[in-house]
Amino acid sequence: MRRFLLIMLAALTAACRPAPATPAGPAGRSATVLISLDGFRADYITRPGAVTLRALAARGVRAERMIPAFPSKTFPNHYTIVTGLYPEHHGIVANTMVDARIGATFTIGDTLIARDPRWWGGEPIWNTAERQGVRTAAFFWPGSDYAINGRYPTYYTPFDNRVPDTLRVRQVLDWLTMPADRAPRFVTLYFSNTDNAGHDHGPDAPQVDTAIAHVDSLIGALVTGLAARGLGERVNLVIVSDHGMTPIDGSRVIRLDDYLDLNDVDVVDWMPVAAVTPKPGKLPAVYEALRRTPHLQVFRKDSVPARFHYRDNPRITPLVLLADEGWTITSTARLRMGQPRGGTHGYDNFLPSMGALFIAAGPDIQQGRVLAPFANVHVYPLLARLLGVKPAPNDGHADSLAITRRD
Ligand code: ZN
């Protein structure tokens, strides 16, 4: 709470400070703001509240949908977007995972363990930029408050989702309005509202419409604030989400203990991709038992379909279980703690319901284009191109998103 108050105070102090002496803003070249709207399904852009997002898409570029990396979960995808690497290559293969070498279990809530840089492979775009002399800032992004490659963004904020959304927007505007020798040229911004509403109520609920309207208004405030500071034609906005959302309910459950003895396995992660490590000698029997389970696909690690790019990492378990869309992998004991309800994600990343948002607009972006679905590994080389820095090796292709005015 104390840290939260300090952040509030810092943001408010910044807000009350007189305007800096000119020149302000990113020196000479444009800046780019990467915004994540967690769990904003691609088709939410057609919902009534997405007014600003539709306007930005009309004067820039949008995708029919962006294909998340597998599994379509929050941490793997946020980190794929900023590294251009599939999870098997950057190492954040799930929101919950075990690494025998580190000797620990990674969970997104345990920051003491998650901040160990050995979890985080590849090079996030803020490090690519900083290494090449471009200042960066992050108002939240998974990994941005950890010393990956021994570096941080020049300006960053430890993750605390209680920080009011309007303060996040205000701080980003203040960063971009700093004197030219201090202003960042790359900034991240993150809002969780649509994901929270989708999980709690399902993607079709009116509460999701409220969340869409809320995040849309925050982006509206950012656009208005940039214009008021004379930065409207200096800042590119790249607005993405990490994955979509689909309804779940108590009638579609796969109880693993109906098919096998749970004492024969460690289930590292449950839903909707279950990460299963059979006890020594048990793998063949467990695999056979699960192979005939309705509404479930089971893969040995070495035969996970190639399109998932999900084999090449020791953190991927020997068996990977994938539920059909809308189905929940669970157990009798887990069901006693509560029935599935609302919505979730994590399913086959090529399902339209898992499709993510992609919109780009600004001085360096082409106008009026709608792109066919593409994989989110291509965002990192696009960001590098917008910043004028050389990308680190990655799984994307600089030419796949030829949407800048120089393309
Ligand atoms: Zn998410």
Tab-separated table of C-alpha atoms in Angstrom, residues 66-83 85 87 90 92 95 141-142 240-243 345-346 349 354 356 376-377:
chain	number	residue	atom	x	y	z
A	66	MET	CA	-3.864	-11.230	-34.233
A	67	ILE	CA	-3.031	-14.870	-33.530
A	68	PRO	CA	-1.616	-15.285	-30.025
A	69	ALA	CA	1.189	-17.686	-29.249
A	70	PHE	CA	0.344	-21.062	-27.715
A	71	PRO	CA	-0.797	-21.314	-24.986
A	72	SER	CA	-3.103	-18.291	-25.352
A	73	LYS	CA	-2.291	-17.079	-21.838
A	74	THR	CA	-1.276	-13.701	-20.466
A	75	PHE	CA	2.409	-13.925	-19.572
A	76	PRO	CA	3.563	-16.087	-22.499
A	77	ASN	CA	1.877	-13.706	-24.936
A	78	HIS	CA	2.880	-10.394	-23.430
A	79	TYR	CA	6.453	-11.599	-23.513
A	80	THR	CA	6.142	-12.914	-27.079
A	81	ILE	CA	4.832	-9.513	-28.216
A	82	VAL	CA	7.890	-7.688	-26.838
A	83	THR	CA	10.525	-10.286	-27.852
A	85	LEU	CA	9.943	-15.160	-29.772
A	87	PRO	CA	7.261	-19.164	-25.696
A	90	HIS	CA	11.738	-17.061	-24.627
A	92	ILE	CA	7.765	-18.089	-20.359
A	95	ASN	CA	1.618	-18.609	-16.360
A	141	TRP	CA	4.253	-4.940	-18.936
A	142	PRO	CA	5.179	-8.414	-17.760
A	240	VAL	CA	-2.705	-4.962	-28.877
A	241	SER	CA	-4.161	-7.617	-26.664
A	242	ASP	CA	-2.645	-10.870	-25.519
A	243	HIS	CA	-5.553	-13.252	-26.302
A	345	HIS	CA	-8.653	-18.383	-22.596
A	346	GLY	CA	-5.611	-20.522	-23.193
A	349	ASN	CA	-4.418	-20.178	-30.353
A	354	MET	CA	-8.705	-16.635	-28.904
A	356	ALA	CA	-6.294	-10.784	-30.172
A	376	ASN	CA	2.026	-11.883	-32.729
A	377	VAL	CA	5.735	-12.761	-33.107
